[in-house]
Amino acid sequence: MPRKAFVHDLQQSVQTFSHCRVSDVASGVEDGSVTFTYTYQPASLAIVIQALVTDVGEYPSSHMYMVYTTSENIPAHLSTALEDVGTLDGCNVSQMLSKVAKTLDQADAGSQANALDIDDDAMDTDDHLVDGSDPEVDADSDIGSEEIWSPESPSRNDNTRSDCRKSSELRSRGAILSSNRRIRSDLRAVKQAGFRVGHLGGLIDNAQDCFVTVSIRVSKLGISEEAMHAWHLNPSQYFLLLIRYTAGYRSLDDLIASGNFHRSKAVNFRVGLSQHYKIPLDEAVQAFSQLKKKYGSSSGSGPSENTDANETPGMGTSKGLQPLFIGGPLQDLINERLLAMINYRSGMGLGWGGAESYYIDHQGSNFLSENIVDNKYYAPESSSRAAALPKFVTNDHLSAAVTKASLPLIAMQFALRHLVRCTEFCLVCHERVEADFEALKPYVCSKPLCLYQYMAFGFGPSIEHDIIAQPHVVDLLISFCYSSAAFGTLKNLPTGLALAVPSPSLMPARAQHPYRTSPFSYTPHEKTEQVNFKSSNPSKFYKAKFDQANMELILSPGEIVLFPNQWIYVTVPGTVQQRFHCRVIEALHPTIRLGPPVCVSDVSEPQDSKSQFQTTASNPRGPGSSLIDPSRLPVPTVPSTEATKAAKYPEVDFILYDQNYDDLPFADKQYTTCMLLETLPGVLDMKKYLQSKSGKDMSLKEWQDRISPAAAGVLRWIIASNRSCIVQVDHLVDGSTHASEERVSGMPQWMQFRFAQGAPDKEQRFIQSIRDVTGQQQYPSLYAWHGSPLQNWHSIVREGLHFQDTAHGRAFGHGVYHATDVSTSLGYSGSYYYHGDGSSPVSSGGWPQSHLKISQAIALNEIVNAPLQFVSHNPHLVVAQLDWIQTRYLFVKINNSTTFDKDVPPKEIYAQDPKYTPTGSERQKIVIPITAVSKSRRPLTTEAKHGVKKMKTGNIVETDDCVLLSDDTDVEDLQILIDDEEWHENKPSVPAKSSHCSNLVKDKVKPKPYETPKTDFVPGTLDSTSLPLLEPPSFATPMATKALQRELNSTLKIQDSLPAHELGWYINRELLNNMYQWIIELHSFESHLPLAKDLKAKDLKSVVLEVRFGKDYPMSPPFVRIIRPRFLSFMAGGGGHVTAGGALCMELLTNSGWSAVSNMESVLLQVRLAMSSTDPKPARLEPGPVRDYGVAEAIEAYIRACHAHG
């Protein structure tokens, strides 16, 4: 077997491999990895090297290695050599070690020979070469190894052979240069589209195994705050697409021509989140490892026991690829279908929607250009969301008129299409979801097979993370589902999951189950399509002897065959029958060893009939399920005489988990759902178990003896099928004195959750409704209560509020009913009561293991304040327009001994309409925090206090506290975008300080005479000799020089074509002594601005800027600073985005906000707008005499900007 072969070769190499510089050969941390140490003798430096087999299943024939080092500060020539090692295809472990060592040896010795083309038994020196031969040319030759040397070979200095070698070398070099140009062309397209691009592993010069990263800030994707929270995203993170080329860079043309469209081995994709625009090489290698790390493993990417409920998973300082909530389905989609759909689009002229539909309809068939294509594939997409999405998501590189399309750009645009619009597509088949309700979270289509794959293959969310981060939300969801099933109103059931359950007909007390006599019983519509998994055995009772002390069953011969991991349900006879569920651990017939029993109390049993196992320490509240000590099971009275030794062990009855849940009648499915949920431990117990697995795989699947596969399947279905975003507000801690700023005041005895529903653009549609209907009113919206019985909330959190079903009549018309008095809504919500100790629900409508013990639930909704347009506004508010309703809070009445957060009014409140202010449980008007509404709707005064006011100027987004700081762009990621000819060959020495710069401008652009100005600014009056300028730049590159020449000419033409008072900036040609250093004056500010008044008071006509361009321009932004006058600092109450030292704090001037297509006209416009902004505070000048920012301050500001923004 491949794995055994790899392990055998590795063990052999550990014992026998010998090389003077190689030591410590051992197995690595990852499966299929080898680690060893190479000693760099000149510095006695130990370099730790990792070699990872990308697919152990292909060992030892067609596998590849990823070789990299985890050491730092290694010599550059060794680092380069290690990057050039390649994939070492088909080498066994010993051969791989030998070739890597030889490559490093030769690099250290200064040789250019390629050790990868030398056999293991080849000579280590060049002594075998004939005098006069050239070892460098010989090693780079494309001549086969059999032609390198043999006894019959002609002399190495043969003229014909030499000519062949030179011709081959030239052809190879030409191909490399051509490939480099295509790489740069593709990556430039990515950069110009607004994304950040990086590369790893030596992309150019024919590198064999390399990576490309394409990333963008999550904040730029137009995702609502509610969706970000539901999708576990943070606006400061990067969404990152990682592309791996396994056999050198391949252009899109090459990949399409190869015809290998399904999971091409030449290119692979991964998606995830990152704190930086690129990830380290070792993390990139691990991302493509065949053995994936599970969420929450020791890698540290999962939630820890201190994970806060509001914390986004994956956030931290890690530089690796962090998990994405739909990462698995998304990268499977890209790897399996992207190239095929590009081929369809190129050959048939389809859009993305048409290509996706064509792929689904014709999977497995080849596309032929002469095929007739149905017109339906050319129909435009009907997506209401697409028009509101930013250009990064909607742009289509393939539809543009480009001769050489960039695969990295196309792949990124395709990935963003399915990320931002994920709720529109099935996560399994990726077909457009035609649902009659909107969802905030993605899910699957109505096909049963998709649901089965979604659950069985782990496409759903991590329930373990939800249990740890928000246990009370999980408790809430389970309680809602249990109540719905208990009262027979569970419409959508967990079918199609291949759940094996015990037969309800053989379970006890089913006639007393509450839904049997419930007036709310629901009659389902039978589905015609199901995924059937027939049981092999008919359900019946089996008998066996029970060894209580050892938890073993002794079967009668021929009774039944049991297998490990099967679950059974056992009834122990006695004065009071005891029943428990357990797993078969070992089957050595006729002896069957059982796991710890999971005991469930019957909801119909009298309170005084509970036996001792129901009040053990593990479950002090009594009812529900618990792991029990087998020794505490009741021992039936049996004869103890010698004549009855054969009857030493009592006889018990048991049934198997052998019925397919899908085959049960509707009523039995409701009962079985409740039964399975009763076997679950409490959510806090699950959280405690998961936290105890720190450093290991945190998965409930590992708790085999406590949670049956059927119960785990139902639990996963409950959490995964929840398509709303519910966030805990209260902190349930005994004796809590915490006061939450997100809590609604006026409901002191109710637990609160933030509650958001609808599609990701539902909030935008709600805001638009407010703007269209009540935008000019003082109170554009109102708040009101909506109550519903507990058994209805399971469907509400999945389908949203609607009025398809009639439960309480429609006396006031069709619509969603609301009330401003909470007592009115509570009358429609019903109530369930628990015993005084909170132990057992009297109505049996509550989940027994619930920590919250929920008895009631109501929602607080925000509604467009147009009562006259409602169906009814007295006595109830009946709203038929669903886009006018946005759910904000969910309130639940709980019955336990814990306390809530303090019920105090929040500091910042949302102003409500006095006519429609809701009253709370204390008959007082409730107070709603400002955080209940989206940031874009909060009053400016309140925003300023919080310091999160955003100013949108053009296509940039800034924050006054500069939260989104850019990380540095690596030099190699800028250098790779420069032409070969510009960077490698020409490298002309362009003097930075050249008089021909201004002369060139003067010759080509003749300034127009100025008309009578409508401003007090007078061009050309600035005395530059008094300006404290930085030292003129002494660097220059051909690319930057050409770009600056074009930009300067264009900027001056604009200046000459517009009046000064309209333009607002001025460049004096006489001061252009250096192409890389511009002096610019900003003038003619609006007279009402405090800045304009301060300038006038100091008799100043302009603000003088220095703009310095780097050698990487236009790939990197310029540095802009103020020289004169000094502004009031932020700490002293100033604004205008001016920081210490006169630098400007703007996203536009950072690597993440900068675009290579930006021009200086737009830059100056944005700088002027930022300086004119009065939010949160206006720009003001420093009091006192006019002073300049010094050179030392400017240098410090420049260094600070470089460190902060790159």
XYZ file of C-alpha atoms in Angstrom, residues 596-1069:
474
model
C -22.222 3.472 29.418
C -26.037 3.617 29.508
C -27.823 6.812 28.473
C -30.974 6.934 30.536
C -34.077 8.923 29.539
C -36.992 9.634 31.820
C -40.507 9.390 30.407
C -42.324 12.659 30.318
C -45.558 10.860 31.269
C -44.219 9.382 34.497
C -45.401 10.892 37.785
C -42.867 13.046 39.549
C -42.620 10.679 42.524
C -41.910 7.660 40.335
C -38.434 8.812 39.351
C -35.778 6.409 40.453
C -32.302 7.024 41.708
C -30.511 7.138 38.364
C -32.524 10.228 37.367
C -31.080 12.347 40.141
C -27.414 11.527 39.866
C -24.775 14.207 40.081
C -24.467 14.323 36.329
C -28.056 15.488 35.999
C -29.217 16.981 39.317
C -32.400 18.413 37.846
C -33.747 14.976 37.223
C -35.540 14.646 33.883
C -34.000 14.024 30.524
C -30.960 11.967 29.691
C -27.767 11.279 31.596
C -24.861 8.905 31.679
C -25.413 6.674 34.676
C -23.293 4.395 36.809
C -24.253 0.821 35.851
C -23.910 -0.217 39.479
C -26.817 2.078 40.339
C -29.238 0.377 37.973
C -31.969 -1.422 39.932
C -31.275 -5.116 40.453
C -34.427 -7.226 39.992
C -35.311 -9.739 42.703
C -34.033 -13.157 41.569
C -33.731 -16.503 43.409
C -30.381 -16.980 45.114
C -30.407 -20.725 45.729
C -27.803 -23.032 44.238
C -30.472 -24.552 42.011
C -30.947 -21.257 40.239
C -27.341 -20.359 39.423
C -28.263 -20.670 35.785
C -30.515 -17.712 36.336
C -27.740 -15.563 37.850
C -28.285 -12.742 35.406
C -31.735 -11.254 34.826
C -33.352 -11.305 31.428
C -33.842 -7.977 29.661
C -35.591 -6.871 26.499
C -33.865 -4.748 23.869
C -34.608 -3.350 20.441
C -32.242 -2.154 17.744
C -31.741 1.201 16.116
C -32.691 -0.471 12.833
C -35.571 1.565 11.430
C -35.109 4.139 8.716
C -36.454 7.447 9.989
C -37.706 8.321 6.499
C -40.003 5.252 6.441
C -41.891 6.209 9.609
C -45.392 7.712 9.506
C -45.548 11.457 10.054
C -46.754 11.190 13.662
C -44.008 8.674 14.525
C -41.397 11.006 13.059
C -42.517 13.727 15.460
C -42.314 11.320 18.397
C -38.915 9.961 17.331
C -37.516 13.460 16.934
C -38.433 14.218 20.535
C -37.025 10.881 21.703
C -33.670 11.486 20.007
C -33.418 15.016 21.419
C -34.153 13.636 24.889
C -31.095 11.382 24.614
C -28.800 14.357 24.028
C -26.833 15.831 26.913
C -27.397 19.475 27.815
C -25.670 22.043 25.623
C -23.461 23.210 28.491
C -22.359 19.586 28.991
C -21.499 19.375 25.290
C -19.509 22.599 25.590
C -17.647 21.245 28.614
C -16.807 18.054 26.719
C -15.523 19.931 23.675
C -13.370 22.193 25.817
C -11.889 19.141 27.494
C -10.630 18.044 24.066
C -8.269 21.003 23.814
C -5.347 20.151 21.575
C -7.284 17.366 19.854
C -10.017 17.152 17.234
C -13.011 18.875 18.819
C -15.915 16.936 17.380
C -19.024 15.476 18.953
C -18.500 12.431 16.736
C -15.770 11.408 19.167
C -18.314 11.242 22.027
C -19.522 7.902 20.684
C -20.713 6.469 23.983
C -22.889 9.471 24.801
C -24.469 10.663 21.556
C -25.902 8.248 19.023
C -25.371 8.926 15.297
C -29.104 9.489 14.890
C -29.247 12.052 17.706
C -26.103 13.749 16.356
C -27.708 13.893 12.910
C -30.819 15.612 14.246
C -28.679 18.051 16.258
C -26.592 18.914 13.201
C -29.763 19.351 11.140
C -31.262 21.745 13.709
C -28.196 23.965 13.779
C -27.329 23.767 10.086
C -30.862 24.388 8.840
C -31.189 27.566 10.895
C -31.053 30.327 8.298
C -31.392 33.288 10.660
C -28.707 35.071 12.619
C -29.287 34.847 16.371
C -26.725 36.414 18.711
C -26.855 36.248 22.481
C -27.090 39.647 24.196
C -27.381 38.673 27.878
C -24.560 37.082 29.841
C -26.146 34.445 32.097
C -23.856 34.453 35.119
C -25.032 34.028 38.693
C -24.892 37.348 40.474
C -24.168 39.263 37.248
C -23.830 43.029 37.490
C -22.916 43.489 33.837
C -24.827 46.132 31.885
C -24.905 45.507 28.150
C -25.134 48.459 25.766
C -27.030 46.246 23.311
C -29.809 45.337 25.732
C -33.319 46.757 25.392
C -34.330 48.369 28.674
C -37.800 47.637 30.035
C -37.816 43.821 29.870
C -35.927 42.879 33.056
C -36.997 39.235 33.388
C -36.571 38.261 29.762
C -33.447 36.919 28.094
C -32.577 38.824 24.937
C -31.064 37.819 21.597
C -30.258 39.921 18.539
C -32.323 38.457 15.739
C -31.834 39.061 11.994
C -33.632 37.334 9.130
C -34.079 37.484 5.388
C -31.673 37.486 2.478
C -28.300 39.260 2.858
C -29.789 42.280 1.080
C -32.971 42.307 3.190
C -31.537 45.117 5.310
C -30.785 47.155 2.177
C -34.333 46.640 0.913
C -35.717 47.663 4.302
C -33.596 50.829 4.326
C -34.686 51.605 0.779
C -38.318 51.201 1.831
C -37.755 53.712 4.606
C -36.148 56.161 2.183
C -38.971 55.768 -0.329
C -41.868 55.924 2.118
C -40.844 57.761 5.306
C -37.393 59.142 4.584
C -38.366 62.754 5.345
C -40.163 62.012 8.616
C -38.670 62.703 12.005
C -39.356 59.097 13.008
C -38.998 57.011 9.844
C -39.616 53.699 11.635
C -41.429 52.307 14.640
C -41.027 49.237 16.844
C -43.721 46.719 17.778
C -44.084 43.258 19.329
C -44.972 40.020 17.553
C -46.012 36.997 19.634
C -46.405 33.381 18.594
C -46.707 30.039 20.443
C -43.439 28.327 21.300
C -44.032 25.491 18.842
C -44.147 27.986 15.937
C -40.703 29.504 16.462
C -38.823 26.612 14.890
C -40.398 27.460 11.539
C -40.166 31.231 12.092
C -36.384 31.192 12.529
C -36.099 29.174 9.295
C -38.733 30.712 7.063
C -39.103 34.199 8.493
C -42.296 35.991 9.411
C -45.111 35.520 6.933
C -48.875 35.081 6.959
C -49.289 31.918 4.927
C -50.868 30.006 7.822
C -53.820 31.154 9.917
C -53.525 30.196 13.591
C -55.598 32.795 15.452
C -57.938 34.087 12.748
C -57.625 37.161 10.540
C -60.138 39.539 12.069
C -58.213 42.604 10.923
C -57.019 41.450 7.507
C -54.137 39.482 6.024
C -50.657 40.396 7.195
C -48.170 40.032 10.037
C -49.803 41.114 13.305
C -48.016 43.421 15.747
C -48.859 45.241 18.956
C -47.205 48.049 20.910
C -48.353 46.551 24.225
C -46.285 43.507 25.151
C -49.160 41.944 27.085
C -51.194 41.766 23.868
C -48.483 39.839 22.055
C -47.899 37.602 25.086
C -51.529 36.554 24.839
C -50.730 34.999 21.450
C -47.465 33.400 22.523
C -48.845 30.805 24.942
C -46.951 29.706 28.011
C -45.339 26.573 29.390
C -44.719 26.161 33.111
C -41.978 24.303 34.935
C -41.964 22.947 38.471
C -40.611 25.162 41.161
C -37.167 23.620 40.924
C -37.168 24.166 37.170
C -36.914 20.441 36.660
C -39.856 19.172 34.639
C -42.227 20.930 32.275
C -45.841 20.361 33.308
C -47.065 20.548 29.717
C -44.122 18.456 28.489
C -43.652 20.960 25.688
C -40.089 21.909 26.646
C -36.805 20.116 26.000
C -35.920 18.367 29.285
C -32.169 19.000 28.974
C -32.566 22.716 28.353
C -30.574 24.951 30.650
C -32.822 27.900 29.803
C -36.177 26.119 30.328
C -37.946 28.404 27.848
C -41.646 28.986 28.411
C -42.453 31.902 26.073
C -40.926 33.808 23.140
C -41.772 37.112 21.429
C -40.019 39.242 18.819
C -39.428 42.985 18.623
C -39.637 44.157 15.016
C -38.747 47.427 13.338
C -41.402 48.561 10.849
C -41.624 51.366 8.301
C -43.568 54.108 10.071
C -46.513 54.398 7.676
C -49.531 53.183 9.715
C -52.045 54.586 7.245
C -50.668 52.237 4.602
C -50.959 49.189 6.878
C -53.781 46.707 6.419
C -54.887 47.803 9.899
C -53.384 50.144 12.480
C -55.971 49.846 15.258
C -56.125 47.925 17.566
C -53.318 45.887 15.961
C -50.674 46.870 13.453
C -51.206 44.501 10.514
C -48.430 44.814 7.905
C -48.694 43.027 4.559
C -45.456 44.411 3.043
C -42.762 41.997 4.256
C -39.966 44.340 3.109
C -41.327 46.849 5.616
C -40.576 44.522 8.539
C -37.131 43.793 9.956
C -36.790 41.600 13.040
C -34.358 43.072 15.580
C -34.685 41.236 18.905
C -35.966 37.916 20.236
C -37.085 37.786 23.884
C -37.536 34.484 25.731
C -38.911 33.804 29.187
C -36.663 31.339 30.952
C -37.067 29.417 34.209
C -33.796 28.903 36.017
C -31.911 30.410 38.904
C -29.437 32.517 36.937
C -29.628 36.289 36.699
C -29.595 38.592 33.690
C -27.581 41.629 32.792
C -28.667 44.744 34.656
C -31.760 46.302 33.129
C -30.479 49.855 32.758
C -31.086 52.185 29.799
C -28.227 52.216 27.277
C -26.077 55.334 26.987
C -26.863 55.824 23.306
C -30.522 55.321 22.413
C -32.625 55.177 19.268
C -35.305 57.884 19.198
C -38.777 56.344 18.862
C -42.087 57.738 17.665
C -43.961 58.787 20.850
C -47.243 57.633 19.286
C -45.992 54.082 18.793
C -43.467 53.426 21.559
C -43.825 49.826 22.812
C -44.395 49.101 26.476
C -42.445 46.410 28.292
C -43.190 43.832 30.963
C -43.131 46.482 33.707
C -45.783 48.544 31.877
C -43.114 51.156 31.119
C -41.983 52.267 27.667
C -38.959 50.344 26.473
C -35.653 52.033 25.591
C -33.912 50.743 22.472
C -30.118 51.061 22.057
C -28.684 52.793 19.009
C -26.925 49.521 18.101
C -30.315 48.077 17.103
C -30.085 49.859 13.735
C -27.352 49.619 11.118
C -24.454 52.060 11.288
C -25.517 53.864 8.140
C -28.762 54.965 9.843
C -27.367 56.166 13.141
C -27.424 59.910 13.835
C -24.153 61.675 13.123
C -23.798 63.002 16.667
C -24.054 59.545 18.080
C -21.623 58.150 15.505
C -19.056 60.761 16.400
C -19.155 59.739 20.042
C -18.460 56.145 19.129
C -15.727 57.107 16.669
C -16.908 54.872 13.858
C -18.246 57.440 11.395
C -17.427 56.440 7.858
C -16.895 58.923 5.072
C -17.364 57.659 1.572
C -15.453 59.542 -1.110
C -15.489 57.984 -4.516
C -14.634 54.335 -4.151
C -12.712 54.541 -0.879
C -13.903 54.022 2.680
C -12.096 55.645 5.577
C -12.511 55.628 9.331
C -11.510 58.467 11.550
C -9.459 56.176 13.777
C -7.769 54.384 10.857
C -8.933 50.952 11.952
C -8.191 49.204 8.651
C -4.416 49.404 8.496
C -2.809 47.780 5.503
C -0.035 45.269 5.855
C 3.186 45.760 3.936
C 3.440 44.606 0.342
C 6.453 42.400 -0.214
C 9.032 43.762 -2.622
C 8.917 40.636 -4.777
C 5.168 41.075 -5.242
C 5.780 44.526 -6.709
C 8.851 43.511 -8.658
C 7.076 40.673 -10.454
C 4.685 43.169 -12.056
C 7.560 44.909 -13.854
C 8.593 43.916 -17.377
C 11.658 41.759 -17.934
C 13.109 44.398 -20.191
C 12.493 47.143 -17.678
C 13.835 45.337 -14.633
C 16.464 42.871 -15.785
C 18.025 44.162 -18.952
C 17.888 47.917 -19.371
C 18.060 49.289 -15.840
C 19.095 52.725 -17.138
C 20.558 55.123 -14.675
C 17.979 57.872 -14.782
C 19.120 60.836 -12.724
C 16.539 61.699 -10.162
C 17.356 65.363 -10.194
C 17.232 66.298 -13.837
C 16.604 69.651 -15.376
C 15.204 68.094 -18.521
C 12.148 67.044 -16.493
C 10.655 70.490 -16.329
C 11.999 71.366 -19.769
C 10.186 68.369 -21.221
C 6.943 69.588 -19.732
C 7.519 73.120 -20.857
C 8.176 72.051 -24.424
C 5.081 69.892 -24.694
C 2.568 71.899 -22.654
C 2.248 75.596 -23.112
C 0.354 77.190 -20.253
C -2.724 79.195 -21.098
C -2.958 82.754 -19.826
C -5.122 82.900 -16.716
C -8.396 84.770 -16.812
C -9.503 87.028 -14.012
C -9.585 84.613 -11.064
C -12.649 84.114 -8.865
C -10.430 83.306 -5.925
C -7.883 85.103 -3.824
C -5.286 82.470 -4.670
C -2.540 83.761 -6.955
C -0.591 81.070 -8.840
C 3.202 81.199 -8.840
C 3.593 83.282 -5.668
C 4.878 80.499 -3.425
C 8.426 81.015 -2.211
C 9.871 77.502 -2.396
C 13.178 78.497 -0.824
C 11.518 78.752 2.585
C 9.938 75.279 2.428
C 11.492 72.548 4.591
C 11.582 69.839 1.909
C 12.796 66.302 2.269
C 15.968 65.318 0.442
C 15.111 64.872 -3.254
C 14.815 61.180 -4.220
C 17.950 59.674 -5.748
C 16.344 56.511 -7.087
C 14.581 55.943 -10.397
C 13.215 53.062 -12.416
C 12.164 53.026 -16.065
C 8.621 51.961 -15.229
C 8.045 54.689 -12.628
C 9.705 57.367 -14.754
C 7.560 56.622 -17.790
C 4.407 56.504 -15.691
C 5.226 59.797 -13.962
C 5.954 61.529 -17.246
C 2.556 60.507 -18.562
C 0.823 61.415 -15.295
C 2.476 64.805 -14.996
C 1.616 65.785 -18.545
C -1.987 64.662 -18.078
C -2.318 66.489 -14.745
C -0.934 69.749 -16.126
C -3.257 69.566 -19.112
C -6.209 69.339 -16.740
C -4.841 72.258 -14.737
C -4.584 74.376 -17.872
C -8.110 73.546 -18.998
C -10.045 74.485 -15.833
C -10.385 77.697 -13.853
C -8.374 77.769 -10.646
C -11.404 78.276 -8.378
C -13.063 75.148 -9.793
C -9.940 73.001 -9.707
C -8.832 73.798 -6.156
C -5.187 72.751 -6.629
C -2.137 74.093 -8.420
C 1.238 72.745 -9.577
C 3.936 75.288 -10.360
C 6.038 74.061 -13.304
